[in-house]
Coordinates of C-alpha atoms in Angstrom, one line a residue:
M1 CA -64.6 171.0 -127.0
H2 CA -63.8 169.0 -129.8
F3 CA -61.5 170.0 -132.6
Q4 CA -62.8 169.5 -136.1
L5 CA -60.8 169.6 -139.3
P6 CA -61.9 171.8 -142.0
V7 CA -64.0 170.0 -144.7
T8 CA -61.4 170.4 -147.4
V9 CA -58.5 169.0 -145.3
F10 CA -60.6 166.1 -144.2
R11 CA -61.7 165.3 -147.9
Q12 CA -58.0 165.7 -149.0
L13 CA -57.0 163.1 -146.4
Q14 CA -59.6 160.8 -147.4
A15 CA -58.6 161.0 -151.0
E16 CA -55.1 160.1 -150.2
E17 CA -56.2 157.1 -148.0
I18 CA -58.3 155.9 -150.9
M19 CA -55.3 156.3 -153.4
T20 CA -53.0 154.5 -151.1
S21 CA -55.3 151.8 -150.7
V22 CA -55.8 151.8 -154.6
K23 CA -52.0 151.6 -155.0
E24 CA -51.7 148.8 -152.6
Q25 CA -54.4 146.8 -154.2
E26 CA -52.6 147.4 -157.6
A27 CA -49.2 146.3 -156.2
I28 CA -50.8 143.2 -154.7
K29 CA -52.6 142.5 -157.9
K30 CA -49.2 142.9 -159.7
L31 CA -47.6 140.5 -157.3
M32 CA -50.3 137.9 -157.8
V33 CA -50.1 138.1 -161.6
F34 CA -46.3 137.7 -161.3
L35 CA -46.6 134.7 -159.1
Q36 CA -49.3 133.0 -161.3
E37 CA -47.0 133.6 -164.3
W38 CA -44.3 131.9 -162.5
D39 CA -46.5 129.0 -161.5
S40 CA -47.9 128.4 -164.9
A41 CA -44.5 128.9 -166.7
H42 CA -42.4 126.1 -168.1
R43 CA -38.6 125.8 -168.1
V44 CA -37.9 128.4 -170.8
A45 CA -40.3 131.0 -169.5
R46 CA -39.0 130.6 -165.9
N47 CA -35.5 131.0 -167.2
H48 CA -36.4 134.3 -168.6
I49 CA -38.1 135.4 -165.5
L50 CA -35.0 134.6 -163.5
D51 CA -32.8 136.6 -165.9
N52 CA -35.1 139.6 -165.4
F53 CA -35.1 139.2 -161.6
I54 CA -31.2 138.9 -161.3
R55 CA -30.8 141.9 -163.6
S56 CA -33.1 144.0 -161.8
N57 CA -32.6 143.1 -158.0
I58 CA -28.9 142.3 -157.6
G59 CA -27.6 144.1 -154.6
K60 CA -31.0 145.2 -153.1
T61 CA -31.6 145.3 -149.4
E62 CA -34.5 143.6 -147.6
P63 CA -36.8 146.7 -147.6
E64 CA -36.1 147.3 -151.2
L65 CA -37.1 143.7 -152.1
E66 CA -40.2 143.9 -150.0
L67 CA -41.2 147.0 -151.8
E68 CA -40.5 145.5 -155.2
F69 CA -42.7 142.4 -154.2
S70 CA -45.4 144.4 -152.2
Q71 CA -44.3 142.8 -148.8
G72 CA -44.5 139.5 -150.5
A73 CA -40.8 138.8 -151.4
S74 CA -41.0 135.6 -149.1
L75 CA -43.5 134.2 -151.4
F76 CA -41.1 134.3 -154.5
L77 CA -38.3 132.9 -152.3
A78 CA -40.4 129.9 -151.3
R79 CA -41.2 129.2 -154.9
L80 CA -37.4 129.4 -155.8
A81 CA -36.5 126.9 -153.1
A82 CA -39.4 124.6 -154.0
W83 CA -38.3 124.5 -157.7
L84 CA -34.5 124.0 -156.7
R85 CA -35.7 121.0 -154.6
V86 CA -37.6 119.6 -157.5
T87 CA -35.0 120.1 -160.3
Y88 CA -31.5 120.1 -158.7
M89 CA -31.0 116.4 -159.5
Y90 CA -31.8 117.3 -163.3
S91 CA -29.6 120.3 -163.8
T92 CA -32.5 122.7 -164.8
C93 CA -31.5 126.3 -164.5
I94 CA -29.5 125.5 -161.3
N95 CA -27.0 128.3 -161.7
K96 CA -29.6 131.0 -162.2
L97 CA -31.9 129.6 -159.5
L98 CA -28.9 129.8 -157.0
K99 CA -28.0 133.2 -158.0
S100 CA -31.5 134.3 -157.5
I101 CA -31.8 132.9 -153.9
G102 CA -28.4 134.4 -153.3
I103 CA -30.0 137.9 -153.9
F104 CA -32.3 137.2 -151.0
L105 CA -29.8 135.7 -148.7
S106 CA -27.3 138.4 -149.2
A107 CA -29.7 141.2 -148.9
A108 CA -28.8 143.7 -146.0
S109 CA -31.2 143.4 -143.1
G110 CA -32.6 139.9 -144.7
R111 CA -31.7 137.6 -141.9
R112 CA -35.3 136.4 -142.1
Y113 CA -34.8 135.2 -145.6
I114 CA -31.9 132.9 -144.4
I115 CA -34.2 131.5 -141.8
E116 CA -37.0 130.9 -144.3
F117 CA -34.6 129.2 -146.7
L118 CA -33.3 126.8 -143.8
E119 CA -36.7 125.9 -142.7
M120 CA -37.3 124.7 -146.4
G121 CA -34.1 122.4 -146.3
G122 CA -31.9 124.8 -147.9
V123 CA -28.6 123.6 -146.3
L124 CA -29.1 120.0 -147.2
M125 CA -30.0 120.8 -150.9
L126 CA -26.9 122.9 -151.2
L127 CA -24.7 120.2 -149.7
E128 CA -26.3 117.6 -152.0
I129 CA -25.5 119.8 -155.1
L130 CA -21.7 119.6 -154.0
G131 CA -21.7 115.8 -154.4
L132 CA -23.6 115.5 -157.8
N133 CA -21.2 114.5 -160.7
H134 CA -23.6 115.6 -163.4
L135 CA -23.6 119.2 -162.3
N136 CA -20.9 121.6 -163.5
E137 CA -18.3 123.2 -161.2
E138 CA -19.8 126.6 -161.6
D139 CA -23.1 125.5 -160.1
K140 CA -21.1 124.0 -157.2
R141 CA -19.4 127.3 -156.7
E142 CA -22.7 129.1 -156.5
S143 CA -23.9 126.5 -153.9
V144 CA -20.7 127.2 -151.8
K145 CA -21.3 131.0 -152.0
L146 CA -24.8 130.5 -150.7
L147 CA -23.3 128.4 -147.8
Q148 CA -20.9 130.9 -147.1
L149 CA -23.7 133.6 -146.7
I150 CA -25.4 131.1 -144.4
A151 CA -22.2 130.7 -142.3
D152 CA -21.6 134.4 -142.1
A153 CA -24.9 134.6 -140.3
G154 CA -23.6 133.4 -137.1
R155 CA -22.2 130.5 -135.0
K156 CA -25.5 128.5 -134.9
Y157 CA -25.8 128.6 -138.6
K158 CA -22.1 127.3 -139.0
E159 CA -23.1 124.5 -136.5
L160 CA -26.0 123.5 -138.6
I161 CA -23.8 123.3 -141.7
C162 CA -21.4 120.9 -139.8
E163 CA -24.1 118.9 -138.2
S164 CA -25.3 118.2 -141.9
Y165 CA -22.0 116.7 -142.7
G166 CA -20.9 119.9 -144.5
V167 CA -17.3 119.7 -143.5
Q168 CA -17.0 116.2 -145.4
S169 CA -18.9 117.4 -148.3
L170 CA -16.7 120.5 -148.6
A171 CA -13.5 118.7 -148.2
E172 CA -14.2 116.1 -150.8
L173 CA -15.1 119.0 -153.2
L174 CA -11.8 120.6 -152.4
A175 CA -9.8 117.4 -153.0
T176 CA -11.5 116.4 -156.3
C177 CA -12.7 119.6 -158.2
S178 CA -10.6 120.9 -161.1
S179 CA -11.6 124.6 -160.8
A180 CA -9.3 126.7 -159.0
E181 CA -12.2 129.3 -158.5
V182 CA -14.2 126.6 -156.8
R183 CA -11.3 125.5 -154.6
D184 CA -10.7 129.2 -153.4
E185 CA -14.4 129.4 -152.4
V186 CA -14.4 126.2 -150.5
Q187 CA -11.2 127.1 -148.7
I188 CA -12.9 130.4 -147.5
L189 CA -15.9 128.7 -146.4
L190 CA -13.9 126.1 -144.3
D191 CA -11.8 128.7 -142.8
S192 CA -14.9 130.4 -142.0
L193 CA -16.5 127.2 -140.2
G194 CA -13.3 126.7 -138.2
R195 CA -13.4 130.1 -136.6
G196 CA -16.1 131.2 -134.1
N197 CA -17.4 127.5 -133.9
P198 CA -15.6 125.7 -131.1
K199 CA -18.0 122.9 -131.1
Y200 CA -16.8 121.7 -134.6
Q201 CA -13.5 123.3 -135.1
N202 CA -11.6 120.0 -134.6
Q203 CA -13.9 118.4 -137.2
V204 CA -12.9 121.2 -139.7
Y205 CA -9.3 120.5 -138.8
S206 CA -9.7 116.7 -139.5
G207 CA -11.5 117.4 -142.7
L208 CA -8.7 119.6 -143.9
L209 CA -6.0 117.0 -142.9
A210 CA -8.1 114.5 -145.1
V211 CA -7.3 116.7 -148.1
L212 CA -3.6 116.5 -147.9
P213 CA -3.1 113.1 -149.7
C214 CA -5.2 114.3 -152.6
G215 CA -3.6 114.7 -156.1
S216 CA -4.3 118.4 -156.4
P217 CA -1.2 120.6 -155.4
H218 CA -3.5 123.8 -155.2
A219 CA -6.1 121.8 -152.8
Q220 CA -3.0 120.7 -150.7
Q221 CA -1.8 124.2 -150.5
L222 CA -5.0 125.7 -149.5
A223 CA -5.6 122.9 -146.9
L224 CA -2.2 123.6 -145.5
Q225 CA -2.7 127.3 -145.3
T226 CA -6.0 126.9 -143.6
L227 CA -4.6 124.4 -141.2
R228 CA -1.8 126.9 -140.2
S229 CA -4.4 129.6 -139.7
M230 CA -6.3 127.4 -137.3
Q231 CA -3.3 126.7 -135.0
D232 CA -4.0 129.5 -132.6
L233 CA -7.6 128.2 -132.2
L234 CA -6.5 124.8 -130.9
E235 CA -5.5 124.0 -127.4
E236 CA -3.5 121.2 -128.7
P237 CA -2.8 119.9 -132.3
P238 CA -4.4 116.5 -132.8
P239 CA -1.8 113.6 -133.0
A240 CA -3.7 112.2 -136.0
G241 CA -2.2 115.2 -138.1
V242 CA 1.4 114.2 -137.8
A243 CA 1.3 111.5 -140.5
P244 CA -0.4 113.5 -143.2
L245 CA 1.8 116.5 -142.5
L246 CA 5.1 114.6 -142.7
A247 CA 3.8 112.9 -145.9
A248 CA 3.1 116.3 -147.3
L249 CA 6.8 117.0 -147.1
G250 CA 7.4 114.7 -149.8
T251 CA 5.6 116.8 -152.6
T252 CA 7.6 117.8 -155.6
H253 CA 5.7 121.2 -155.7
P254 CA 7.6 123.8 -153.9
E255 CA 4.4 125.9 -153.0
V256 CA 3.0 122.9 -151.2
Q257 CA 6.2 122.0 -149.6
Y258 CA 6.6 125.5 -148.3
E259 CA 3.3 125.6 -146.8
A260 CA 3.9 122.2 -145.1
V261 CA 7.1 123.3 -143.7
Q262 CA 5.3 126.5 -142.3
L263 CA 2.6 124.3 -140.7
L264 CA 5.1 122.1 -139.1
L265 CA 6.9 125.1 -137.6
A266 CA 3.5 126.3 -136.3
V267 CA 2.5 123.1 -134.9
A268 CA 6.0 122.6 -133.3
S269 CA 6.0 126.0 -131.7
R270 CA 3.0 125.1 -129.7
R271 CA 2.5 121.7 -127.6
A272 CA 3.6 119.5 -130.5
P273 CA 2.2 116.0 -130.6
P274 CA 4.7 113.5 -129.3
A275 CA 5.1 111.7 -132.6
L276 CA 6.1 114.9 -134.5
L277 CA 9.9 115.3 -133.8
P278 CA 10.7 111.5 -134.0
G279 CA 8.9 111.3 -137.2
L280 CA 10.6 114.3 -138.6
V281 CA 14.0 112.9 -137.7
A282 CA 13.1 109.5 -139.1
L283 CA 12.5 111.0 -142.5
L284 CA 16.4 111.6 -142.6
T285 CA 17.1 108.1 -142.7
P286 CA 14.3 106.3 -144.9
P287 CA 13.5 102.8 -143.8
G288 CA 15.2 100.1 -145.7
R289 CA 17.7 102.4 -147.3
K290 CA 21.2 103.0 -146.0
A291 CA 23.2 105.9 -147.1
R292 CA 25.4 104.4 -149.8
A293 CA 28.7 105.1 -151.4
K294 CA 27.8 106.1 -154.9
D295 CA 29.8 104.3 -157.7
P296 CA 31.1 107.1 -159.9
M297 CA 30.7 105.0 -162.8
L298 CA 26.9 104.9 -162.5
P299 CA 24.5 108.0 -163.5
P300 CA 22.8 109.7 -160.7
R301 CA 19.5 108.1 -159.7
E302 CA 16.3 110.0 -160.0
P303 CA 15.0 111.6 -156.8
T304 CA 12.5 109.5 -154.9
L305 CA 9.7 110.4 -152.6
A306 CA 12.0 109.5 -149.6
H307 CA 14.6 112.0 -151.0
V308 CA 12.3 114.9 -151.3
Q309 CA 11.0 114.3 -147.8
Q310 CA 14.5 114.0 -146.5
A311 CA 15.6 117.3 -147.9
A312 CA 12.4 119.0 -146.5
A313 CA 12.9 117.5 -143.1
A314 CA 16.6 118.5 -143.0
K315 CA 15.5 122.1 -143.8
A316 CA 12.7 122.1 -141.2
I317 CA 14.9 120.7 -138.4
G318 CA 17.2 123.5 -138.9
V319 CA 14.7 126.1 -138.6
L320 CA 13.1 124.3 -135.6
A321 CA 16.6 124.1 -133.7
K322 CA 17.1 127.8 -134.3
E323 CA 13.8 128.7 -132.8
S324 CA 14.0 126.8 -129.6
A325 CA 17.0 125.5 -127.7
E326 CA 14.8 122.9 -125.9
V327 CA 13.6 121.5 -129.3
A328 CA 17.2 121.4 -130.4
E329 CA 18.4 119.4 -127.3
E330 CA 15.3 117.1 -127.8
L331 CA 16.4 116.5 -131.4
I332 CA 19.9 115.6 -130.4
Q333 CA 18.5 112.9 -128.2
L334 CA 16.5 111.7 -131.1
K335 CA 19.8 111.2 -133.0
V336 CA 19.3 114.0 -135.4
V337 CA 23.0 114.6 -136.0
H338 CA 23.4 111.1 -137.2
G339 CA 20.3 111.6 -139.5
L340 CA 21.8 114.9 -140.9
M341 CA 25.2 113.2 -141.6
V342 CA 23.2 110.3 -143.4
A343 CA 21.5 113.1 -145.5
V344 CA 24.9 114.8 -146.2
G345 CA 26.0 111.6 -147.6
N346 CA 23.1 111.1 -149.8
L347 CA 25.1 111.5 -153.1
D348 CA 21.8 110.8 -155.2
Y349 CA 20.2 114.2 -154.1
P350 CA 22.2 117.3 -153.7
L351 CA 19.4 119.2 -152.1
S352 CA 19.1 116.8 -149.2
Q353 CA 23.0 117.3 -148.8
R354 CA 22.6 121.1 -148.9
N355 CA 19.8 121.4 -146.5
A356 CA 21.3 119.1 -144.1
S357 CA 24.7 120.6 -144.2
I358 CA 23.0 124.0 -143.4
S359 CA 21.3 122.5 -140.4
L360 CA 24.1 120.4 -139.3
E361 CA 26.3 123.7 -139.2
Y362 CA 23.9 125.0 -136.5
F363 CA 24.4 121.9 -134.1
V364 CA 28.3 122.0 -134.8
R365 CA 28.4 125.7 -133.9
M366 CA 26.1 125.3 -130.8
Y367 CA 27.2 121.9 -129.2
P368 CA 31.0 121.2 -129.1
F369 CA 30.7 117.4 -128.8
V370 CA 28.9 117.5 -132.3
E371 CA 31.7 119.6 -133.7
E372 CA 34.3 117.0 -132.6
H373 CA 32.5 113.8 -134.0
V374 CA 31.8 115.6 -137.3
R375 CA 35.4 116.6 -137.5
K376 CA 36.4 113.0 -137.0
A377 CA 33.9 111.7 -139.5
V378 CA 35.0 114.0 -142.4
G379 CA 38.7 114.8 -141.5
D380 CA 40.2 118.0 -140.7
T381 CA 40.5 119.2 -144.3
L382 CA 36.9 118.6 -145.4
F383 CA 35.7 119.9 -141.8
Q384 CA 37.6 123.1 -142.4
L385 CA 35.5 123.4 -145.8
F386 CA 32.4 122.8 -144.0
K387 CA 33.2 125.5 -141.5
D388 CA 34.1 127.9 -144.3
C389 CA 31.0 127.3 -146.4
P390 CA 28.3 124.7 -145.3
E391 CA 26.2 125.5 -148.3
T392 CA 28.7 124.0 -150.9
W393 CA 31.2 121.7 -148.8
Y394 CA 29.2 118.6 -149.5
T395 CA 30.3 118.8 -153.1
K396 CA 33.7 117.8 -152.1
I397 CA 32.7 114.6 -150.3
D398 CA 33.6 111.4 -151.9
P399 CA 31.9 108.0 -151.6
V400 CA 34.1 106.8 -148.8
Q401 CA 33.4 109.8 -146.7
A402 CA 29.7 109.5 -147.4
E403 CA 29.7 106.1 -146.1
E404 CA 31.7 107.2 -143.0
L405 CA 29.1 110.0 -142.4
A406 CA 26.2 107.5 -142.6
S407 CA 27.8 104.8 -140.5
N408 CA 29.1 107.2 -137.5
P409 CA 26.6 107.1 -134.6
V410 CA 27.2 110.5 -133.4
D411 CA 24.4 111.4 -130.8
S412 CA 22.9 108.1 -129.4
P413 CA 21.7 108.7 -126.0
K414 CA 23.5 105.6 -124.6
D415 CA 26.8 107.1 -126.1
M416 CA 26.1 110.5 -124.6
A417 CA 25.4 108.7 -121.2
K418 CA 28.8 106.9 -121.5
M419 CA 30.5 110.2 -122.2
Q420 CA 28.9 111.9 -119.3
S421 CA 30.0 108.9 -117.0
A422 CA 33.5 109.0 -118.4
E423 CA 33.9 112.7 -118.1
A424 CA 32.1 113.0 -114.6
G425 CA 34.5 114.3 -112.0
C426 CA 37.3 115.0 -114.4
P427 CA 38.4 118.8 -114.7
L428 CA 38.1 120.3 -118.0
T429 CA 41.8 120.9 -118.3
D430 CA 42.3 117.1 -118.5
L431 CA 40.5 116.9 -121.8
S432 CA 42.5 116.8 -124.9
G433 CA 41.6 119.6 -127.2
D434 CA 39.6 122.7 -126.9
N435 CA 36.7 121.0 -128.8
H436 CA 36.3 118.1 -126.2
Y437 CA 33.9 120.0 -124.0
F438 CA 31.9 117.4 -122.4
A439 CA 31.1 119.1 -119.2
T440 CA 28.7 117.3 -117.0
S441 CA 26.4 120.4 -116.4
F442 CA 25.7 120.4 -120.2
F443 CA 24.5 116.8 -120.4
L444 CA 22.4 116.6 -117.4
P445 CA 19.5 119.0 -118.7
I446 CA 19.5 117.1 -121.9
H447 CA 19.4 113.8 -120.5
K448 CA 16.5 115.0 -118.1
I449 CA 14.6 116.3 -121.1
Y450 CA 14.9 113.0 -122.9
G451 CA 13.7 111.1 -119.9
E452 CA 10.8 113.2 -119.5
F453 CA 9.9 113.0 -123.2
R454 CA 10.2 109.3 -123.0
A455 CA 7.9 109.1 -120.1
F456 CA 5.4 111.3 -121.8
E457 CA 5.2 108.9 -124.8
E458 CA 4.8 105.8 -122.4
D459 CA 1.9 107.7 -120.7
Q460 CA 0.3 108.5 -124.1
H461 CA 0.7 105.0 -125.2
A462 CA -0.9 103.6 -121.9
L463 CA -3.7 106.0 -122.3
V464 CA -4.4 104.8 -125.9
Q465 CA -4.3 101.2 -124.9
N466 CA -6.8 101.8 -122.0
N467 CA -9.3 103.7 -124.2
F468 CA -9.4 100.6 -126.6

């Protein structure tokens, strides 16, 4: 038995089907008219079309865009990409073009638009825009935003950007652009490329390090912040990062120096590169410049880059030592106390004196032999001032005392070994004074750490030699 629809119902369904078909045909015809209008339009007319498109479609989802274009939105996206490819070298409506493409790439459920844009060479076009000097920075900002939308799509898209030399282009833009808004966008993208992208995270890290020598304090600050956020992602900080990081301590901009110190602490808290602590200690005694006894008749000299680095290093050393006893003992073996005394004697730069005094107070408090040597170097009266208020005692140092501070080799590993040998087997009651606590049990662990550190450095040097 066959069921038959009533004639009236059948005719109604047939009419609706015809009407739907008519609407679809009208929509398709409307789309074709729109595309033909675009194809035949010149620059001014296309500029007007883009204005209307951006105003009417910003924030729309993929289904909404397809409804707007009668399931033919990809046809318009292809035309936008093609015009971008032809005109981006000549700065023709670039900003509006990029914003229009961004409507497709940012559409919810619009992953296919991203794929289509990439198939048309979208990533390479966007990266080339970043390096064109004749384009304004707002155009480059829109390009960075589109790259961010692509990177947000997943790991393989991040890898595609990196494979296209994207990190190099972004790092150069961060270092050279004058717009703070552009730098912020670049920093967000580089941070994104460094996460969930293990194949290229070291490349991102190196690119950020390359930004540090640039002349923009804001760019340096952003690069240091991103490097610090990446520390937990790296198994081991690369040795190549030590030199630019220590150099960044020499900035006269407090916000940059703060980020440099914070990054240094983050690096040192993990498996620090062997050159980090020696390099930090070396900043306390700039090469070719001895701590001098200042002539009171001469005006204070202007602080140099070496002075600024010295002050920052002195501050960082104190924080590092307080964070880790092992690091503190390693610093002692690297003659840090002598370096701090040199910095305290730097009568040209009070900030170096203050930071070094505060850090030195920790070593004096924790290690009795350091206390005794500092006492001998400055005398009982000045030493008592140091104990009472390490933040200001340096203001009482005269040129002769500054020279004594600089010339007194407090913590040479050889001197410590001699002390250990001299004191071995002697009861503590034979030592003169309560502060002469040179117990053998104290020196053995430190000396062992120093030996292991030197052996590790030698192994690393041999490895480098073999590789080359």
